[in-house]
XYZ file of C-alpha atoms in Angstrom:
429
model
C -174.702 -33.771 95.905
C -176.464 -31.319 93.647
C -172.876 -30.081 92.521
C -171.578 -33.857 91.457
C -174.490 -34.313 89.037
C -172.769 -33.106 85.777
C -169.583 -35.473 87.207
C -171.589 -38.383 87.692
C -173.454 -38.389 84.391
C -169.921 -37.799 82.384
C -168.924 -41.042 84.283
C -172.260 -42.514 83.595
C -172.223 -41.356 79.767
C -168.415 -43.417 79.622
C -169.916 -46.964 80.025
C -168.988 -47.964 76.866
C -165.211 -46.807 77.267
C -165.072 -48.115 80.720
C -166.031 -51.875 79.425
C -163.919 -51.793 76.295
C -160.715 -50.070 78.335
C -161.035 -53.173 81.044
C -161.554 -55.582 78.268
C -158.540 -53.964 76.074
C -156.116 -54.377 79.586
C -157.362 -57.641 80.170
C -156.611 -59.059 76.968
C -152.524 -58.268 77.521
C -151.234 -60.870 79.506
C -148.968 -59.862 82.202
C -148.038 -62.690 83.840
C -146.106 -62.497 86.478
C -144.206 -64.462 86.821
C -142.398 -64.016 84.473
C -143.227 -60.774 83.859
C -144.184 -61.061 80.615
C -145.448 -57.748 78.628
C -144.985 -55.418 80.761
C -143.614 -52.591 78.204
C -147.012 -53.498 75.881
C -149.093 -53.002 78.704
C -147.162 -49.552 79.496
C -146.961 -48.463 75.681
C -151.189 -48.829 75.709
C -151.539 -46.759 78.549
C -148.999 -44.398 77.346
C -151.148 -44.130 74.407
C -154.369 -43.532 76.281
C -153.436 -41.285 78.902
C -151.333 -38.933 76.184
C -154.448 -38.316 74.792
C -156.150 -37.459 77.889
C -153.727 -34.403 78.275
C -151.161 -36.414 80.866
C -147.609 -36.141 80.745
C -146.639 -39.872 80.916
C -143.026 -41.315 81.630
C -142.105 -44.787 81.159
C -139.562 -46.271 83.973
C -137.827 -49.519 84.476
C -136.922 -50.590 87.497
C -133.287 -51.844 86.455
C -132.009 -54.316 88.950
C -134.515 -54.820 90.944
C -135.790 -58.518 91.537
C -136.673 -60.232 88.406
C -136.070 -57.643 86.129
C -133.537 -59.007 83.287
C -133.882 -58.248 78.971
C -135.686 -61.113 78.326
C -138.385 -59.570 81.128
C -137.906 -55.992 82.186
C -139.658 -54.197 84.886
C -141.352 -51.068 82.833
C -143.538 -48.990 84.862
C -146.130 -45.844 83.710
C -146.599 -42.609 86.067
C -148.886 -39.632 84.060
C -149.554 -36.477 85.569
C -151.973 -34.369 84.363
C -151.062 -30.622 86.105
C -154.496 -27.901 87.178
C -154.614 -24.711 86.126
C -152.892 -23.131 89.878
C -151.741 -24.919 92.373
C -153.203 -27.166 94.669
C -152.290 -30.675 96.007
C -151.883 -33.841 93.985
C -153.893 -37.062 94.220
C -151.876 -40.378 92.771
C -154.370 -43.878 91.593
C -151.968 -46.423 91.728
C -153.252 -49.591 90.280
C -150.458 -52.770 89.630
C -150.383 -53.949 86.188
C -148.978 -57.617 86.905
C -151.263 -60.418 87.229
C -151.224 -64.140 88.579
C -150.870 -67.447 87.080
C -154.120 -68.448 85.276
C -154.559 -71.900 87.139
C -157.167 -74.041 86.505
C -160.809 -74.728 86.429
C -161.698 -71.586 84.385
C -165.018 -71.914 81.761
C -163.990 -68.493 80.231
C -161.486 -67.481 78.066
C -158.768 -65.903 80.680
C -157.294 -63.486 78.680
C -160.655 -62.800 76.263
C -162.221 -59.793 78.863
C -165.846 -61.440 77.573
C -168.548 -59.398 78.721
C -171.318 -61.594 80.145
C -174.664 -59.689 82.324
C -172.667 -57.240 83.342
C -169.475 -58.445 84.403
C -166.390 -58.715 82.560
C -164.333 -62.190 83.022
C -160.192 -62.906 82.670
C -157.676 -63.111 84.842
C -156.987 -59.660 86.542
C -160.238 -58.829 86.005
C -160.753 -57.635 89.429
C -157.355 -57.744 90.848
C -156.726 -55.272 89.548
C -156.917 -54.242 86.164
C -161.052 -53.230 86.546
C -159.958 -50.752 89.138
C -157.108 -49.243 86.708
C -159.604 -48.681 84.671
C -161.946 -47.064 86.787
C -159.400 -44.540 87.921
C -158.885 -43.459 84.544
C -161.862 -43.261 83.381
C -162.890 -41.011 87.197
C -159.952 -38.897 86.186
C -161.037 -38.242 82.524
C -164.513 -37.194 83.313
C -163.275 -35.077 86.082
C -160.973 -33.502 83.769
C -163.895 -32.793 81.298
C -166.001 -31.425 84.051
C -164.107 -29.711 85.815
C -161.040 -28.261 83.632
C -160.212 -25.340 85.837
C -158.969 -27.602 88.799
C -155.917 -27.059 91.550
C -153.203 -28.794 91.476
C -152.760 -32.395 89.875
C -154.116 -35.682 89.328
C -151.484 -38.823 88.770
C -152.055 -42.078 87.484
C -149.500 -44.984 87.634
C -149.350 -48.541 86.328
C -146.806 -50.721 88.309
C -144.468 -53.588 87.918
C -144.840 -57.020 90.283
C -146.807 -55.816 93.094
C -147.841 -59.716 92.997
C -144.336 -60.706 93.529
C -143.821 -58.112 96.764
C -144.013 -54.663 94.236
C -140.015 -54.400 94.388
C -140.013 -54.108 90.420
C -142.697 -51.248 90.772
C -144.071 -49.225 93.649
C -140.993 -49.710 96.024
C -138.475 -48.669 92.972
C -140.619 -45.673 92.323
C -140.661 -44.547 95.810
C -137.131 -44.846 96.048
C -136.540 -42.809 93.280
C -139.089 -39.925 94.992
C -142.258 -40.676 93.373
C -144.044 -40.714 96.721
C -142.386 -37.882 98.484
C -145.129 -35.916 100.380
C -143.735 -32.677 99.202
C -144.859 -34.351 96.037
C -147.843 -36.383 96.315
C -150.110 -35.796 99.122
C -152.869 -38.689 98.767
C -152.633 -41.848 97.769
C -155.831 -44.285 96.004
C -154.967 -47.953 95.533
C -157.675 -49.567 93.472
C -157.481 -52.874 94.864
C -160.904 -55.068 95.368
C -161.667 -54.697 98.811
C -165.402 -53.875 97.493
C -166.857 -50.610 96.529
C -168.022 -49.441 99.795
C -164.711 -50.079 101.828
C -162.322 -47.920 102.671
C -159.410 -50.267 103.354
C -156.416 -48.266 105.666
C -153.857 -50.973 105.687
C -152.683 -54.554 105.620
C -151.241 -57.488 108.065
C -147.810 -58.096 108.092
C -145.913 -60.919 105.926
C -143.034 -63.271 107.195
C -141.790 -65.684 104.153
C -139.022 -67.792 104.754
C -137.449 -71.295 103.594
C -136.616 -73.992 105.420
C -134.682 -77.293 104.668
C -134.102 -80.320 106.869
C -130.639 -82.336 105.658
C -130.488 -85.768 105.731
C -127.618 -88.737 104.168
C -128.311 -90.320 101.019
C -128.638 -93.900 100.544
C -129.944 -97.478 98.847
C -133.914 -97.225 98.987
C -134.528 -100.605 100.111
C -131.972 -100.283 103.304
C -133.119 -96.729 104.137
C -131.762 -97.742 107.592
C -128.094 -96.963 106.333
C -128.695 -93.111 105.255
C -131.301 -90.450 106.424
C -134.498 -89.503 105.329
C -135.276 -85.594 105.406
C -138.555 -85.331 104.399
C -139.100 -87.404 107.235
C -137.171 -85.097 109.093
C -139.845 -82.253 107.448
C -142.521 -84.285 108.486
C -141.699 -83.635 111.973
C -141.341 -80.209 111.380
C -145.414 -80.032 110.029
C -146.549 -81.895 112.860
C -144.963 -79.856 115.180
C -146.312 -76.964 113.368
C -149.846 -78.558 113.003
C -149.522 -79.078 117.078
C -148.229 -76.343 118.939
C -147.859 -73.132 116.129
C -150.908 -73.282 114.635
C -153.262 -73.409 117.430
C -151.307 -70.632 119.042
C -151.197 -68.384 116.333
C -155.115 -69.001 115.971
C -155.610 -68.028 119.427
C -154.158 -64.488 118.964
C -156.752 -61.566 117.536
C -155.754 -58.416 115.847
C -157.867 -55.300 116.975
C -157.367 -54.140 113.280
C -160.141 -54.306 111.098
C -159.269 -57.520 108.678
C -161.498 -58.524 106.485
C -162.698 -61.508 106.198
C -163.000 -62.909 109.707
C -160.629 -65.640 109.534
C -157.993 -63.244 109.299
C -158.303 -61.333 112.653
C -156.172 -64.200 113.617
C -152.142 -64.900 112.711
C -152.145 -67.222 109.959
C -149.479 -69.314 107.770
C -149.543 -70.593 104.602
C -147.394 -73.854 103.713
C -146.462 -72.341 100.406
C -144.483 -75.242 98.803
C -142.940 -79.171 99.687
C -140.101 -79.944 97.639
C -138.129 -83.512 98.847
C -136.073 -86.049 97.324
C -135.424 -86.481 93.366
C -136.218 -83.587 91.197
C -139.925 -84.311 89.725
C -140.032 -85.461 86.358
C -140.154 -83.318 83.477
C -144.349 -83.819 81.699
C -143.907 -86.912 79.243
C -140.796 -88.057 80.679
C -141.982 -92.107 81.650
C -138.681 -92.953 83.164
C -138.812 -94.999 86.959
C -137.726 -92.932 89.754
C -134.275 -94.362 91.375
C -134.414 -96.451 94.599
C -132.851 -93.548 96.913
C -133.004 -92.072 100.417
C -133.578 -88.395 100.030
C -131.255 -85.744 101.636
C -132.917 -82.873 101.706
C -136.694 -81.127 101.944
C -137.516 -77.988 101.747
C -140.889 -75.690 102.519
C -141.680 -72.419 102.160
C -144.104 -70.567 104.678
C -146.189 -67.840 104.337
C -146.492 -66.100 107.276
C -149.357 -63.367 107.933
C -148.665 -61.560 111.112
C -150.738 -58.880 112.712
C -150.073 -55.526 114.232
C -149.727 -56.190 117.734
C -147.349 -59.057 117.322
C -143.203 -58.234 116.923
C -141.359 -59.581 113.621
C -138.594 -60.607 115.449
C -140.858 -63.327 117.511
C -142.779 -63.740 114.288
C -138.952 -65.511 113.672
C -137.909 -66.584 117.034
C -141.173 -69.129 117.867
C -140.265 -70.635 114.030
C -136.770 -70.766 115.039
C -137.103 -72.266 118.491
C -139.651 -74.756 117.337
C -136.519 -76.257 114.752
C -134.487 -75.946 117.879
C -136.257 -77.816 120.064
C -136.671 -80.762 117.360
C -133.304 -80.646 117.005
C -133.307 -81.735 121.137
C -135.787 -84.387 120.424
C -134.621 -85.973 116.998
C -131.530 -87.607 116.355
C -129.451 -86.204 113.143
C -131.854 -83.772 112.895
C -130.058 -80.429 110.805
C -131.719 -77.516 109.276
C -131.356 -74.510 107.286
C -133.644 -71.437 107.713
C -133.268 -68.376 104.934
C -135.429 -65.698 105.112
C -137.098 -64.796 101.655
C -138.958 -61.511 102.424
C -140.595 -59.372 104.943
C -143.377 -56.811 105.867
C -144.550 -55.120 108.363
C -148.523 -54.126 108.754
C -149.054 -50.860 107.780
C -152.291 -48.620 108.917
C -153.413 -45.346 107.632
C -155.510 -42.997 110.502
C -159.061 -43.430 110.151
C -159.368 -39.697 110.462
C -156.593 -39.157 108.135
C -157.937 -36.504 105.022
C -158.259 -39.305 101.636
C -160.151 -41.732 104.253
C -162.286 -38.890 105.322
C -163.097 -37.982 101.853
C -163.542 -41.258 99.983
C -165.934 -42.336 103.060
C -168.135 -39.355 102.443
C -168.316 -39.996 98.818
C -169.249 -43.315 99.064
C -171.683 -42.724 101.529
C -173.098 -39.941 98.738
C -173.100 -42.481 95.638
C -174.193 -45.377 97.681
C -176.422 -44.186 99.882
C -174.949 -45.756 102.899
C -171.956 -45.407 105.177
C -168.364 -46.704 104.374
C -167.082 -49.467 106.358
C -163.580 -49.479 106.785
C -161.355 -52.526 106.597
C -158.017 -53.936 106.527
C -156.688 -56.137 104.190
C -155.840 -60.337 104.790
C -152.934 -59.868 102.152
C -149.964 -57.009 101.946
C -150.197 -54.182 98.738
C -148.463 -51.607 97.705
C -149.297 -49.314 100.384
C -146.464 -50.882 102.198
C -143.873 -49.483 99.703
C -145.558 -46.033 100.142
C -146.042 -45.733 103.892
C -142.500 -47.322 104.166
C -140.268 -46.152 101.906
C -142.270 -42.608 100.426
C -142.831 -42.122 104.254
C -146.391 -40.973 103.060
C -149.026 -41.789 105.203
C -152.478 -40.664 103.668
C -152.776 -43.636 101.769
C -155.864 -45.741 101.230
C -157.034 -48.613 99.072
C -160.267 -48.275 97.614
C -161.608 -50.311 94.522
C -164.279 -51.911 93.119
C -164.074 -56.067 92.620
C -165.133 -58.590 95.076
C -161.461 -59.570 97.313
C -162.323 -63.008 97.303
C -162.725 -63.539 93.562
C -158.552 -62.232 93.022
C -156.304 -65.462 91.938
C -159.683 -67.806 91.302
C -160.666 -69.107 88.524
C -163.739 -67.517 86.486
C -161.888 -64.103 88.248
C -164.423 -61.099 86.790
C -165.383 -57.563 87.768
C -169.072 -56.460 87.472
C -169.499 -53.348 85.376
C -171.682 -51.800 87.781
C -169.499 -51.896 90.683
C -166.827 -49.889 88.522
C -169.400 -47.373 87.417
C -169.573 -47.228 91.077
C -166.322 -46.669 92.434
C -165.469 -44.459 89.777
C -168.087 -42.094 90.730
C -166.555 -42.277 94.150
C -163.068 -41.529 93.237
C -163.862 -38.629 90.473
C -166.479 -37.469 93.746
C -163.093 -37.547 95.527
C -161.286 -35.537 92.839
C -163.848 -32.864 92.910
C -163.288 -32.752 96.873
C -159.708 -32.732 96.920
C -159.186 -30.776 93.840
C -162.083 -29.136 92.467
C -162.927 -26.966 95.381
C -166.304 -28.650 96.533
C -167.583 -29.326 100.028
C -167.386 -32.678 101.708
């Protein structure tokens, strides 16, 4: 530990920049969606990391989902090459956040700094952990300019929005080819002494239920489908949730809750079109023909995607036995399968050891509720040794009063830059 000292305090000595860089990223809101300032929030990295010594380029992801003039899907990868060869670690950090929402007391965009933690949407998810890696790299850089092979740092398009825009364009376009990149660091807030291998899978899919139009007052002469949809709850609040709760995943989800398969109703849409804000008109006196959900479906490693589908699907088809008129539609909207990195694999071996050195106690390793962008590398990159590790409390990302505490990236980027000197710098685990 001895060795890290100098590394530490040069992380130590960068308080200052490490509060004013999260502030400075917090205050550009990159809302997604839309996906609004995406190329600002690449030029001012761009900026930064030039100066650092990296060799930045700026890539959009043209045609990818959501990507269009009025938004387009810019992404940052820097590379900052060692004086001989060696391997190369890659942060990854997305640059996208959430909707704001509502019931904030802080300014969500103003990055205020209040006893030690830094408030505004993205705070933790995941802009504090961007800004840890960079500031880990910097003052390993500084301390240790002689270092093999190369250090990466990326900023990424949508990874709220399933990362299509970002990670998964990148590692179609080689990014993440092992030959190129051999470890991976996602700073995502699964807490500073976690080393999180992997995440549950994700089913999303629409469905409608079709019914006849008609007067309101003789309802009896058309047919209703949100009724139709409320059949389709109940049967889901009877027989698909309580068998998806009793099913347990032997991976290591945090929090508890989510050992179990889970499903979100995501959104109810039925009937007229809602009413524009202001607009005082009367809503007409009709039957509605159509309703449609969308589900959120987390699924876990031991279960199959295609009965992840078929228990949805046979559930419509059995109402369809029991209910007359009954008609449906189900479209598909996106998948994922889990993805787990080997405990023993070498960036969980490392990171573990160096938070076990800065913390003082050992790493616990987790899995996360929610899919990243580690499924985009393991999937597509076919690069395995992927981890992510960041500072920020996981149940604070999409809330309101969303912060990171200053400490806690101090922290973790005395962990990562520990893992840089490991990796990179020729010191002993």
């Amino acid at each position: 530990m001895t060795d890290h000292i100098p590394l530490m305090d040069a992380i130590t000595d960068r308080r200052e920049d490490l509060i004013a860089l999260t502030q400075d990223l917090i205050r550009i809101p990159t809302l997604n969606p839309p996906g609004a300032l995406y190329r600002d929030i690449c030029d001012y990295l761009d900026r930064r990391l030039r100066k650092s010594g990296f060799a930045t380029q700026l890539i959009r992801a043209h045609g990818t989902p959501g990507d269009s003039n009025a938004y387009p899907r810019w992404n940052i990868v820097a590379r900052r090459d060692g004086t001989r060869l060696g391997e190369c670690v890659h942060f990854n950090s997305h640059i996208d956040v959430v909707e704001v929402g509502h019931g904030w007391t802080q300014d969500p965009f103003g990055g205020a700094l209040i006893d030690g933690k830094i408030y505004g949407r993205g705070a933790c998810d995941m802009k504090g952990g961007l800004a840890a890696s960079i500031i880990a790299a910097e003052a390993f850089i500084a301390t240790h300019p002689d270092f093999a092979g190369a250090i990466e740092i990326s900023g990424t398009a949508d990874e709220e929005s399933g990362g299509y825009g970002g990670v998964a364009y990148l590692a179609e376009q080689g990014f993440f080819d092992p030959a190129r990149v051999q470890h991976v660091i996602i700073p995502e807030p699964l807490h500073k002494d976690r080393v999180c291998l992997g995440h549950r899978g994700g089913w999303w899919a629409e469905i409608e239920t079709h019914g006849e139009i008609a007067h309101g007052s003789m309802p009896f002469l058309g047919d209703c489908a949100v009724r139709h949809m409320g059949a389709v709850l109940a049967a889901f609040e009877t027989t698909l949730y309580p068998a998806m709760a009793a099913r347990r995943t032997d991976m290591p989800v945090v929090p508890d809750g989510a050992r179990s398969s889970t499903m979100n109703i995501n959104s109810i849409h039925g009937g007229q079109p809602e009413f524009a804000m202001g607009d005082t008109s009367l809503p007409a006196h009709c039957v509605p023909d159509s309703c449609r959900i969308v589900i959120d479906r987390r699924f876990l490693a031991e279960e199959n995607i295609d009965d992840v589908r078929g228990e949805v699907t046979a559930l419509l088809e059995d109402l369809k036995t029991q209910r007359d008129k009954f008609r449906y539609d189900l479209r598909e909207i996106n998948m994922v399968l889990p993805s787990m990195t080997d405990r023993e694999a070498p960036v969980v071996q490392v990171i573990a050891d160096e938070i076990e050195k800065v913390l003082g106690r050992p790493a616990q390793f987790v899995a996360s509720p929610g899919t990243y962008d580690q499924k985009h590398i393991d999937r597509i990159g076919k690069l395995k040794n992927c981890i992510a590790y960041g500072p920020g409390l996981l149940e604070l990302a999409h809330k309101p009063d969303e912060y990171i505490g200053v400490d806690d990236m101090i922290d973790s980027a005395q962990v990562m830059a520990g893992g840089l000197a490991v990796i990179l710098g020729g010191m002993s685990r």
